[in-house]
Coordinates of N, CA and C and ligand atoms in Angstrom, one line a residue:
M1 N 59.2 113.5 90.7 CA 60.7 113.4 90.9 C 61.2 112.1 90.4
S2 N 62.1 112.1 89.4 CA 62.5 110.8 88.8 C 63.3 110.1 89.9
E3 N 63.2 108.8 89.8 CA 63.9 107.9 90.8 C 65.4 108.2 90.7
K4 N 66.1 108.2 91.9 CA 67.5 108.5 91.9 C 68.3 107.3 91.3
K5 N 69.3 107.7 90.6 CA 70.2 106.6 90.0 C 70.9 105.8 91.1
R6 N 71.1 104.5 91.0 CA 71.7 103.7 92.0 C 73.2 103.7 91.9
L7 N 73.9 104.2 92.9 CA 75.3 104.2 92.9 C 75.7 103.1 93.9
V8 N 76.4 102.1 93.5 CA 76.9 101.0 94.3 C 78.4 101.1 94.4
V9 N 78.9 101.0 95.7 CA 80.3 101.2 95.9 C 80.9 100.1 96.7
L10 N 82.0 99.5 96.2 CA 82.6 98.4 96.9 C 83.9 99.0 97.5
T11 N 84.0 99.0 98.9 CA 85.2 99.6 99.5 C 86.0 98.5 100.2
G12 N 87.3 98.8 100.3 CA 88.3 97.9 100.9 C 89.1 98.8 101.9
A13 N 90.1 98.1 102.5 CA 90.9 98.7 103.5 C 91.5 100.1 103.2
G14 N 91.7 100.3 101.9 CA 92.3 101.6 101.4 C 91.5 102.8 101.8
I15 N 90.1 102.7 101.8 CA 89.3 103.9 102.1 C 89.5 104.3 103.6
S16 N 89.9 103.4 104.4 CA 90.2 103.7 105.8 C 91.6 104.0 106.2
A17 N 92.5 104.0 105.1 CA 93.9 104.2 105.4 C 94.1 105.7 105.9
E18 N 93.4 106.6 105.3 CA 93.6 108.0 105.7 C 92.9 108.3 107.0
S19 N 92.3 107.3 107.6 CA 91.7 107.4 109.0 C 92.7 106.8 110.0
G20 N 93.8 106.3 109.4 CA 94.9 105.8 110.3 C 94.9 104.3 110.4
F21 N 94.1 103.6 109.6 CA 94.1 102.1 109.6 C 95.1 101.6 108.6
K22 N 95.9 100.6 109.0 CA 96.8 99.9 108.1 C 95.9 99.1 107.1
T23 N 96.4 99.0 105.8 CA 95.7 98.1 104.9 C 96.3 96.7 105.2
F24 N 95.9 95.8 104.4 CA 96.4 94.4 104.6 C 97.6 94.1 103.8
R25 N 97.6 94.6 102.5 CA 98.7 94.1 101.6 C 99.6 95.2 101.1
D26 N 99.5 96.4 101.7 CA 100.5 97.4 101.4 C 101.8 97.0 102.1
S27 N 102.9 97.7 101.7 CA 104.2 97.3 102.3 C 104.2 97.3 103.8
D28 N 103.5 98.3 104.4 CA 103.4 98.3 105.9 C 102.2 97.6 106.4
G29 N 101.6 96.8 105.6 CA 100.2 96.2 105.9 C 100.2 95.3 107.1
L30 N 98.9 95.0 107.5 CA 98.7 94.1 108.7 C 99.3 92.7 108.4
W31 N 99.2 92.3 107.2 CA 99.7 90.9 106.9 C 101.2 90.9 106.9
E32 N 101.9 92.0 107.1 CA 103.3 92.0 107.3 C 103.6 91.7 108.8
Q33 N 102.7 92.1 109.6 CA 102.9 92.1 111.1 C 102.3 90.8 111.7
Y34 N 101.2 90.4 111.1 CA 100.6 89.2 111.6 C 100.5 88.1 110.5
K35 N 100.4 86.9 110.9 CA 100.1 85.8 109.9 C 98.6 85.8 109.8
V36 N 98.1 86.0 108.5 CA 96.6 86.0 108.4 C 96.0 84.8 108.9
E37 N 96.7 83.6 108.8 CA 96.0 82.4 109.3 C 95.9 82.3 110.8
D38 N 96.8 83.2 111.5 CA 96.7 83.2 112.9 C 95.6 84.1 113.5
V39 N 95.3 85.2 112.7 CA 94.3 86.2 113.3 C 93.1 86.4 112.5
A40 N 93.0 85.7 111.3 CA 91.8 86.0 110.5 C 91.4 84.7 109.8
S41 N 91.5 83.5 110.5 CA 91.0 82.3 109.9 C 90.4 81.5 111.0
I42 N 89.4 80.6 110.6 CA 88.7 79.8 111.6 C 89.7 78.8 112.3
E43 N 90.7 78.4 111.5 CA 91.7 77.5 112.1 C 92.5 78.2 113.2
G44 N 92.8 79.5 112.9 CA 93.5 80.3 113.9 C 92.7 80.4 115.2
W45 N 91.4 80.5 115.1 CA 90.5 80.6 116.3 C 90.6 79.3 117.1
Y46 N 90.6 78.2 116.4 CA 90.7 76.9 117.2 C 92.1 76.7 117.8
R47 N 93.1 77.3 117.1 CA 94.5 77.1 117.6 C 94.8 78.1 118.7
N48 N 94.4 79.3 118.6 CA 94.8 80.3 119.6 C 93.8 81.5 119.7
P49 N 92.6 81.2 120.3 CA 91.6 82.2 120.3 C 92.0 83.5 121.0
E50 N 92.8 83.4 122.1 CA 93.2 84.6 122.8 C 94.0 85.6 121.9
L51 N 94.8 85.0 121.0 CA 95.6 85.9 120.1 C 94.6 86.7 119.2
I52 N 93.6 86.0 118.7 CA 92.5 86.6 117.9 C 91.8 87.7 118.6
I53 N 91.4 87.3 119.9 CA 90.6 88.3 120.7 C 91.5 89.6 120.9
D54 N 92.8 89.4 121.2 CA 93.6 90.6 121.4 C 93.7 91.4 120.1
F55 N 93.9 90.7 118.9 CA 94.0 91.4 117.7 C 92.8 92.3 117.4
Y56 N 91.6 91.8 117.6 CA 90.4 92.6 117.3 C 90.2 93.6 118.5
N57 N 90.6 93.3 119.7 CA 90.5 94.3 120.8 C 91.3 95.5 120.4
D58 N 92.5 95.3 119.9 CA 93.4 96.4 119.6 C 92.8 97.2 118.5
L59 N 92.2 96.6 117.4 CA 91.6 97.3 116.3 C 90.4 98.1 116.8
R60 N 89.6 97.5 117.8 CA 88.4 98.1 118.3 C 88.8 99.4 119.1
T61 N 89.9 99.3 119.9 CA 90.4 100.4 120.6 C 90.8 101.5 119.7
Q62 N 91.5 101.2 118.6 CA 91.9 102.1 117.6 C 90.7 102.8 116.9
L63 N 89.7 102.0 116.7 CA 88.5 102.5 116.0 C 87.8 103.6 116.8
E64 N 87.8 103.4 118.1 CA 87.1 104.4 118.9 C 87.7 105.8 118.7
K65 N 89.1 105.8 118.5 CA 89.7 107.2 118.3 C 89.8 107.6 116.9
A66 N 89.5 106.7 115.9 CA 89.6 107.0 114.5 C 88.4 107.9 114.1
Q67 N 88.6 108.6 113.0 CA 87.5 109.5 112.4 C 87.3 109.1 111.0
P68 N 86.1 109.2 110.4 CA 85.9 109.0 109.0 C 86.7 110.1 108.3
N69 N 87.2 109.8 107.1 CA 87.9 110.8 106.3 C 87.0 111.3 105.1
D70 N 87.5 112.2 104.3 CA 86.7 112.7 103.2 C 86.1 111.7 102.3
G71 N 86.9 110.6 102.1 CA 86.4 109.5 101.3 C 85.0 109.0 101.8
H72 N 85.0 108.7 103.1 CA 83.7 108.2 103.7 C 82.7 109.3 103.6
K73 N 83.1 110.6 103.9 CA 82.1 111.7 104.1 C 81.5 112.0 102.7
I74 N 82.3 112.0 101.7 CA 81.7 112.4 100.4 C 80.7 111.3 99.9
L75 N 81.1 110.1 100.2 CA 80.1 109.0 99.8 C 78.8 109.2 100.5
A76 N 78.9 109.6 101.8 CA 77.6 109.9 102.5 C 76.8 111.1 101.9
E77 N 77.6 112.1 101.6 CA 76.9 113.3 101.0 C 76.3 113.0 99.6
L78 N 76.8 112.0 98.9 CA 76.2 111.7 97.6 C 74.8 111.1 97.7
E79 N 74.4 110.7 98.9 CA 73.1 110.2 99.1 C 72.0 111.3 98.8
K80 N 72.5 112.6 98.8 CA 71.5 113.6 98.4 C 71.1 113.5 96.9
Y81 N 72.0 113.0 96.1 CA 71.8 113.0 94.7 C 71.5 111.6 94.1
F82 N 72.0 110.5 94.8 CA 72.0 109.2 94.3 C 71.4 108.2 95.4
D83 N 70.9 107.1 94.9 CA 70.6 106.0 95.8 C 71.8 105.2 96.1
V84 N 72.6 105.6 97.2 CA 73.9 105.0 97.4 C 73.9 103.8 98.2
R85 N 74.5 102.7 97.8 CA 74.6 101.5 98.6 C 76.0 101.1 98.7
I86 N 76.5 101.0 99.9 CA 77.9 100.7 100.2 C 78.0 99.2 100.5
I87 N 78.9 98.5 99.7 CA 79.3 97.2 100.1 C 80.7 97.3 100.6
T88 N 81.0 96.9 101.9 CA 82.3 97.1 102.3 C 82.9 95.8 102.8
Q89 N 84.2 95.6 102.5 CA 85.0 94.5 103.1 C 85.6 94.9 104.4
N90 N 85.4 96.1 104.8 CA 86.0 96.6 106.1 C 85.1 96.3 107.2
V91 N 85.7 96.1 108.4 CA 84.9 95.8 109.6 C 84.7 97.0 110.5
D92 N 85.3 98.1 110.0 CA 85.2 99.3 110.8 C 83.8 99.9 110.6
N93 N 83.4 100.9 111.4 CA 82.1 101.6 111.3 C 82.2 103.0 110.7
L94 N 83.3 103.3 110.0 CA 83.5 104.6 109.5 C 82.5 105.1 108.5
H95 N 82.0 104.2 107.6 CA 81.0 104.6 106.7 C 79.7 105.1 107.4
E96 N 79.3 104.3 108.4 CA 78.1 104.6 109.2 C 78.3 105.9 109.9
R97 N 79.5 106.1 110.5 CA 79.8 107.3 111.3 C 79.9 108.5 110.4
A98 N 80.2 108.3 109.1 CA 80.2 109.4 108.1 C 78.8 109.8 107.7
G99 N 77.9 108.9 107.9 CA 76.5 109.2 107.6 C 75.9 108.3 106.5
S100 N 76.6 107.4 106.0 CA 76.0 106.5 105.0 C 74.9 105.6 105.6
T101 N 73.8 105.5 104.9 CA 72.7 104.8 105.6 C 72.4 103.4 105.1
H102 N 73.1 103.0 104.0 CA 73.0 101.6 103.5 C 74.3 101.0 103.4
V103 N 74.7 100.2 104.4 CA 76.1 99.7 104.4 C 76.0 98.1 104.5
V104 N 76.5 97.4 103.6 CA 76.5 95.9 103.7 C 78.0 95.5 104.1
H105 N 78.1 94.9 105.2 CA 79.4 94.4 105.7 C 79.7 93.0 105.3
L106 N 80.5 92.8 104.3 CA 80.7 91.4 103.8 C 81.5 90.6 104.8
H107 N 82.4 91.2 105.5 CA 83.4 90.5 106.4 C 83.1 90.7 107.9
G108 N 81.9 91.2 108.2 CA 81.5 91.4 109.6 C 81.8 92.8 110.1
E109 N 81.6 92.9 111.5 CA 81.7 94.3 112.1 C 82.5 94.2 113.4
L110 N 83.5 95.0 113.6 CA 84.4 95.1 114.7 C 83.7 95.3 116.0
T111 N 82.6 96.1 116.0 CA 81.9 96.4 117.2 C 80.9 95.4 117.7
K112 N 80.9 94.3 117.0 CA 79.9 93.2 117.3 C 80.5 91.9 117.6
V113 N 79.8 91.1 118.5 CA 80.2 89.7 118.8 C 79.0 88.8 118.6
R114 N 79.3 87.5 118.6 CA 78.2 86.6 118.4 C 78.6 85.2 119.1
P115 N 77.6 84.4 119.4 CA 77.9 83.1 119.9 C 78.7 82.2 118.9
V116 N 79.6 81.4 119.3 CA 80.4 80.6 118.4 C 79.6 79.7 117.5
N117 N 78.4 79.3 118.1 CA 77.6 78.3 117.4 C 76.3 78.9 116.8
N118 N 76.3 80.3 116.8 CA 75.0 80.9 116.2 C 75.4 82.3 115.6
A119 N 75.5 82.3 114.3 CA 75.9 83.5 113.6 C 74.8 84.5 113.5
S120 N 73.6 84.2 114.0 CA 72.5 85.1 113.8 C 72.2 85.9 115.0
K121 N 72.7 85.5 116.2 CA 72.5 86.3 117.4 C 73.6 87.2 117.6
I122 N 73.4 88.5 117.2 CA 74.6 89.4 117.2 C 74.4 90.5 118.3
Y123 N 75.5 90.7 119.1 CA 75.5 91.7 120.2 C 76.5 92.8 119.9
D124 N 76.0 94.0 120.2 CA 76.9 95.2 119.9 C 77.7 95.5 121.2
I125 N 79.0 95.4 121.1 CA 79.8 95.7 122.3 C 80.5 97.1 122.2
G126 N 80.1 97.8 121.1 CA 80.8 99.1 120.9 C 82.3 99.0 120.8
Y127 N 83.0 99.8 121.6 CA 84.5 99.7 121.5 C 85.2 99.0 122.6
S128 N 84.3 98.3 123.4 CA 84.9 97.6 124.6 C 85.7 96.4 124.2
R129 N 86.6 96.0 125.1 CA 87.5 94.9 124.8 C 86.8 93.6 125.3
M130 N 86.9 92.6 124.6 CA 86.3 91.3 125.1 C 87.4 90.4 125.6
T131 N 87.0 89.4 126.4 CA 87.9 88.4 126.9 C 87.5 87.0 126.4
Y132 N 88.5 86.1 126.1 CA 88.1 84.8 125.7 C 87.4 84.1 126.8
G133 N 86.2 83.6 126.5 CA 85.4 83.0 127.6 C 84.2 83.8 127.9
D134 N 84.1 85.1 127.4 CA 82.9 85.9 127.6 C 81.7 85.1 127.1
K135 N 80.6 85.2 127.8 CA 79.4 84.5 127.4 C 78.3 85.5 127.1
S136 N 77.4 85.0 126.2 CA 76.2 85.8 125.9 C 75.2 85.7 127.1
P137 N 74.1 86.5 127.0 CA 73.1 86.4 128.1 C 72.5 85.0 128.2
D138 N 72.6 84.2 127.0 CA 72.1 82.9 127.0 C 73.2 81.9 127.4
N139 N 74.3 82.4 128.0 CA 75.4 81.6 128.4 C 76.1 80.8 127.3
E140 N 76.2 81.5 126.1 CA 76.9 80.8 125.0 C 78.3 81.5 124.8
L141 N 79.3 80.8 124.5 CA 80.7 81.4 124.3 C 80.7 82.3 123.1
L142 N 81.2 83.5 123.3 CA 81.2 84.6 122.3 C 82.5 84.6 121.5
R143 N 82.4 85.1 120.3 CA 83.5 85.4 119.4 C 83.3 86.7 118.6
P144 N 84.3 87.3 118.1 CA 84.1 88.5 117.2 C 83.2 88.2 116.1
H145 N 82.3 89.1 115.7 CA 81.4 89.0 114.6 C 82.2 89.3 113.3
I146 N 83.2 88.6 113.0 CA 84.0 88.8 111.8 C 84.0 87.5 110.9
V147 N 83.9 87.7 109.6 CA 84.0 86.5 108.7 C 85.5 86.2 108.5
W148 N 85.9 85.1 108.9 CA 87.3 84.7 108.7 C 87.5 83.9 107.5
F149 N 88.8 83.8 107.0 CA 89.1 83.0 105.9 C 88.7 81.5 106.3
G150 N 88.1 80.9 105.3 CA 87.6 79.5 105.6 C 86.1 79.5 106.0
E151 N 85.5 80.7 106.1 CA 84.1 80.7 106.5 C 83.2 81.3 105.4
A152 N 82.0 81.0 105.4 CA 81.0 81.5 104.4 C 80.9 83.0 104.5
V153 N 80.5 83.7 103.4 CA 80.2 85.2 103.4 C 78.7 85.4 103.2
P154 N 78.0 85.4 104.3 CA 76.5 85.3 104.1 C 75.9 86.5 103.3
M155 N 76.6 87.6 103.3 CA 76.0 88.8 102.6 C 76.3 88.9 101.1
I156 N 77.1 87.9 100.6 CA 77.6 88.0 99.2 C 76.4 88.0 98.2
S157 N 75.3 87.3 98.5 CA 74.3 87.3 97.5 C 73.5 88.6 97.4
E158 N 73.3 89.2 98.6 CA 72.7 90.6 98.6 C 73.7 91.5 97.9
A159 N 75.0 91.4 98.1 CA 75.9 92.3 97.4 C 75.9 92.1 95.9
S160 N 75.8 90.9 95.5 CA 75.8 90.6 94.1 C 74.6 91.2 93.4
R161 N 73.4 91.1 94.1 CA 72.2 91.7 93.6 C 72.4 93.2 93.4
L162 N 73.0 93.8 94.4 CA 73.2 95.3 94.4 C 74.0 95.7 93.2
V163 N 75.1 94.9 92.9 CA 76.0 95.2 91.8 C 75.2 95.1 90.5
R164 N 74.4 94.0 90.4 CA 73.7 93.8 89.2 C 72.7 94.9 88.9
D165 N 72.2 95.5 90.0 CA 71.2 96.6 89.8 C 71.8 98.0 89.7
A166 N 73.1 98.1 89.7 CA 73.8 99.4 89.8 C 73.7 100.1 88.4
D167 N 73.4 101.5 88.5 CA 73.6 102.3 87.3 C 75.0 102.8 87.3
I168 N 75.6 103.0 88.4 CA 77.0 103.5 88.6 C 77.7 102.6 89.6
F169 N 78.9 102.2 89.4 CA 79.6 101.3 90.3 C 81.0 101.9 90.6
A170 N 81.5 101.7 91.8 CA 82.9 102.2 92.1 C 83.6 101.2 93.0
V171 N 84.8 100.9 92.7 CA 85.7 100.2 93.7 C 86.6 101.2 94.3
I172 N 86.7 101.2 95.6 CA 87.5 102.2 96.3 C 88.4 101.5 97.3
G173 N 89.7 101.5 97.1 CA 90.7 101.1 98.1 C 90.6 99.6 98.4
S174 N 90.5 98.8 97.3 CA 90.6 97.3 97.4 C 91.6 96.8 96.3
S175 N 92.4 95.8 96.8 CA 93.3 95.2 95.8 C 92.6 94.1 95.0
L176 N 91.3 93.9 95.3 CA 90.5 92.9 94.5 C 91.2 91.5 94.4
V177 N 91.8 91.1 95.5 CA 92.4 89.7 95.5 C 91.7 88.7 96.3
V178 N 90.7 89.2 97.2 CA 90.1 88.2 98.1 C 88.7 88.0 97.6
Y179 N 88.4 86.7 97.4 CA 87.0 86.3 96.9 C 86.2 85.8 98.1
P180 N 84.9 85.9 98.0 CA 84.1 86.2 96.9 C 83.9 87.7 96.6
A181 N 84.4 88.6 97.5 CA 84.2 90.0 97.3 C 84.7 90.5 95.9
A182 N 86.0 90.0 95.6 CA 86.6 90.5 94.3 C 85.7 90.0 93.1
G183 N 85.0 88.9 93.3 CA 84.2 88.4 92.2 C 83.0 89.2 91.8
L184 N 82.7 90.2 92.7 CA 81.5 91.1 92.5 C 81.6 91.8 91.2
V185 N 82.8 92.1 90.7 CA 83.0 92.9 89.5 C 82.4 92.1 88.3
H186 N 82.3 90.8 88.4 CA 81.7 90.0 87.3 C 80.2 90.1 87.3
D187 N 79.6 90.7 88.3 CA 78.1 90.9 88.3 C 77.8 92.2 87.6
L188 N 78.8 93.0 87.2 CA 78.5 94.3 86.6 C 77.8 94.0 85.2
R189 N 76.8 94.8 85.0 CA 76.2 94.8 83.6 C 77.0 95.7 82.7
G190 N 77.0 95.4 81.4 CA 77.8 96.1 80.5 C 77.6 97.6 80.5
K191 N 76.3 98.0 80.7 CA 76.0 99.5 80.6 C 76.3 100.3 81.9
T192 N 76.7 99.6 82.9 CA 77.0 100.3 84.2 C 78.3 101.0 84.1
E193 N 78.2 102.3 84.5 CA 79.5 103.1 84.5 C 80.3 102.7 85.7
A194 N 81.6 102.4 85.5 CA 82.4 101.9 86.6 C 83.6 102.7 86.8
F195 N 83.9 103.0 88.1 CA 85.1 103.8 88.5 C 86.0 102.9 89.4
L196 N 87.3 103.1 89.4 CA 88.2 102.5 90.3 C 89.1 103.5 90.9
I197 N 89.0 103.7 92.2 CA 89.8 104.7 92.9 C 90.9 104.0 93.8
D198 N 92.1 104.2 93.4 CA 93.2 103.6 94.2 C 94.5 104.3 93.8
P199 N 95.5 104.6 94.7 CA 96.7 105.2 94.3 C 97.6 104.3 93.6
K200 N 97.4 103.0 93.6 CA 98.2 102.0 92.9 C 97.4 101.4 91.8
E201 N 98.1 100.7 91.0 CA 97.4 99.9 89.9 C 96.7 98.7 90.5
V202 N 95.5 98.5 90.1 CA 94.7 97.3 90.6 C 94.3 96.5 89.3
S203 N 94.6 95.2 89.3 CA 94.3 94.5 88.1 C 92.8 94.1 88.2
V204 N 92.1 94.3 87.1 CA 90.7 94.0 86.9 C 90.6 93.0 85.8
P205 N 89.5 92.2 85.8 CA 89.3 91.2 84.7 C 89.5 91.8 83.4
T206 N 90.2 91.1 82.5 CA 90.4 91.7 81.1 C 89.0 92.0 80.5
G207 N 89.0 93.1 79.7 CA 87.8 93.5 79.0 C 86.9 94.4 79.8
M208 N 87.2 94.5 81.1 CA 86.3 95.4 81.9 C 86.8 96.8 81.8
K209 N 85.8 97.7 81.5 CA 86.2 99.1 81.4 C 85.9 99.9 82.7
F210 N 87.0 100.3 83.4 CA 86.8 101.1 84.6 C 87.4 102.5 84.3
K211 N 86.8 103.5 84.8 CA 87.4 104.9 84.8 C 88.4 104.9 86.0
V212 N 89.7 104.8 85.7 CA 90.6 104.7 86.8 C 91.0 106.1 87.3
I213 N 90.8 106.3 88.6 CA 91.2 107.6 89.3 C 92.4 107.2 90.2
R214 N 93.6 107.5 89.8 CA 94.8 107.0 90.5 C 95.2 108.0 91.6
E215 N 94.3 108.0 92.6 CA 94.4 108.9 93.8 C 94.1 108.2 95.1
V216 N 94.5 108.8 96.2 CA 94.0 108.3 97.5 C 92.5 108.6 97.6
A217 N 91.8 107.9 98.5 CA 90.4 107.9 98.5 C 89.8 109.4 98.7
S218 N 90.4 110.1 99.6 CA 89.8 111.5 99.9 C 89.8 112.3 98.6
K219 N 90.9 112.2 97.8 CA 91.0 113.0 96.6 C 90.2 112.3 95.5
G220 N 90.3 111.0 95.4 CA 89.7 110.3 94.3 C 88.2 110.4 94.4
V221 N 87.6 110.2 95.6 CA 86.1 110.3 95.7 C 85.6 111.7 95.4
A222 N 86.4 112.7 95.7 CA 86.0 114.1 95.3 C 86.0 114.3 93.8
I223 N 87.0 113.7 93.1 CA 87.0 113.8 91.6 C 85.8 113.0 91.1
M224 N 85.5 111.8 91.6 CA 84.4 111.1 91.1 C 83.1 111.8 91.3
R225 N 83.0 112.4 92.5 CA 81.7 113.2 92.8 C 81.5 114.3 91.8
D226 N 82.6 115.1 91.6 CA 82.5 116.2 90.6 C 82.1 115.8 89.3
E227 N 82.6 114.6 88.8 CA 82.3 114.1 87.5 C 80.8 113.6 87.5
L228 N 80.4 113.0 88.5 CA 79.0 112.4 88.5 C 78.0 113.6 88.6
L229 N 78.3 114.6 89.4 CA 77.3 115.7 89.6 C 77.2 116.5 88.3
R230 N 78.3 116.6 87.5 CA 78.2 117.2 86.2 C 77.4 116.3 85.2
E231 N 77.8 115.1 85.2 CA 77.2 114.1 84.2 C 75.7 114.0 84.4
F232 N 75.3 114.1 85.7 CA 73.8 113.9 85.9 C 73.1 115.2 86.2
G233 N 73.8 116.3 85.8 CA 73.1 117.6 85.8 C 72.9 118.2 87.1
F234 N 73.6 117.8 88.2 CA 73.4 118.4 89.5 C 74.4 119.6 89.6
A235 N 75.4 119.7 88.7 CA 76.3 120.8 88.8 C 76.7 121.2 87.4
S236 N 77.1 122.4 87.2 CA 77.5 122.8 85.8 C 78.9 122.4 85.5
Ligands
APR1 N1 93.2 105.5 99.4 C1 92.7 104.5 98.6 N2 93.2 103.3 98.4 C2 94.3 103.0 99.1 C3 94.9 104.0 100.0 C4 94.3 105.2 100.2 N3 94.8 106.2 101.0 N4 96.0 103.4 100.6 C5 96.1 102.1 100.0 N5 95.1 101.9 99.1 C6 94.8 100.7 98.3 C7 96.0 99.9 98.0 O1 96.7 100.3 96.9 C8 95.3 98.5 97.8 O2 94.9 98.4 96.4 O3 93.9 100.0 99.1 C9 94.0 98.6 98.7 C10 94.1 97.8 99.9 O4 94.2 96.4 99.5 P1 94.2 95.3 100.7 O5 95.2 95.7 101.7 O6 94.4 93.9 100.0 O7 92.8 95.4 101.4 P2 91.4 94.8 100.8 O8 91.3 94.7 99.4 O9 90.3 95.5 101.6 O10 91.5 93.2 101.4 C11 90.4 92.5 101.3 O11 91.4 90.8 102.6 O12 92.6 90.1 104.5 C12 91.3 90.2 104.0 O13 89.4 90.4 105.2 C13 90.5 91.1 104.8 O14 88.7 92.6 104.0 C14 90.0 92.2 103.8 C15 90.2 91.5 102.5

């Protein structure tokens, strides 16, 4: 059995929009409601940690009721045909709940917390709400396991390696404006087939050839699937 082709997918907030989550930079986006520096930066944490705890508590409560949409589900189904690796900027667990088995979270995970002084001891709190002052079993002050603006992105080198090794690459639901995640497109090798799925225009570095599917994720991922299954001989 020949080795499966490697499909690497970079997802952003847009893939979870049809699951009821606001994106960040659309007209009704989260950054219209909150100041990003207040709820998604390390300075914000030092300034007002309770505001941040409430922000992520509300998202965690929403996540419990949310469901993966067809965009997430079709990516999981494609594991039957391809070696699929998801690199997501999202902190939700909808890729995992849809069945994807290789998910790299660049910006952390909503259902997890960690000591403020130790990013490697991670605790899963599921969908429960946390309170500022909560301590770990080792009596360390806990914070959401989220990568905020102003902080390092520990998984970026693993993500960069995945993109370099990709046979097929897709960006789904990201405005590609936040680095280092957006910079991953520069790791693409020339011969990698690249797709971009988004209902709006997304600017990519000049000279880069993407097959643009101007659709929402649920429809766009289905179109990409049909094209890939035909191209790789899994469907007529
Ligand atoms: N299907 C697919 N894409 C969609 C949909 C949809 N239903 N709805 C919106 N989009 C697209 C938008 O057109 C936009 O290009 O999703 C993209 C969302 O862009 P952003 O809101 O900027 O989200 P993202 O790119 O994930 O932001 C990156 O910024 O604030 C930080 O840490 C946060 O991880 C986030 C990072």
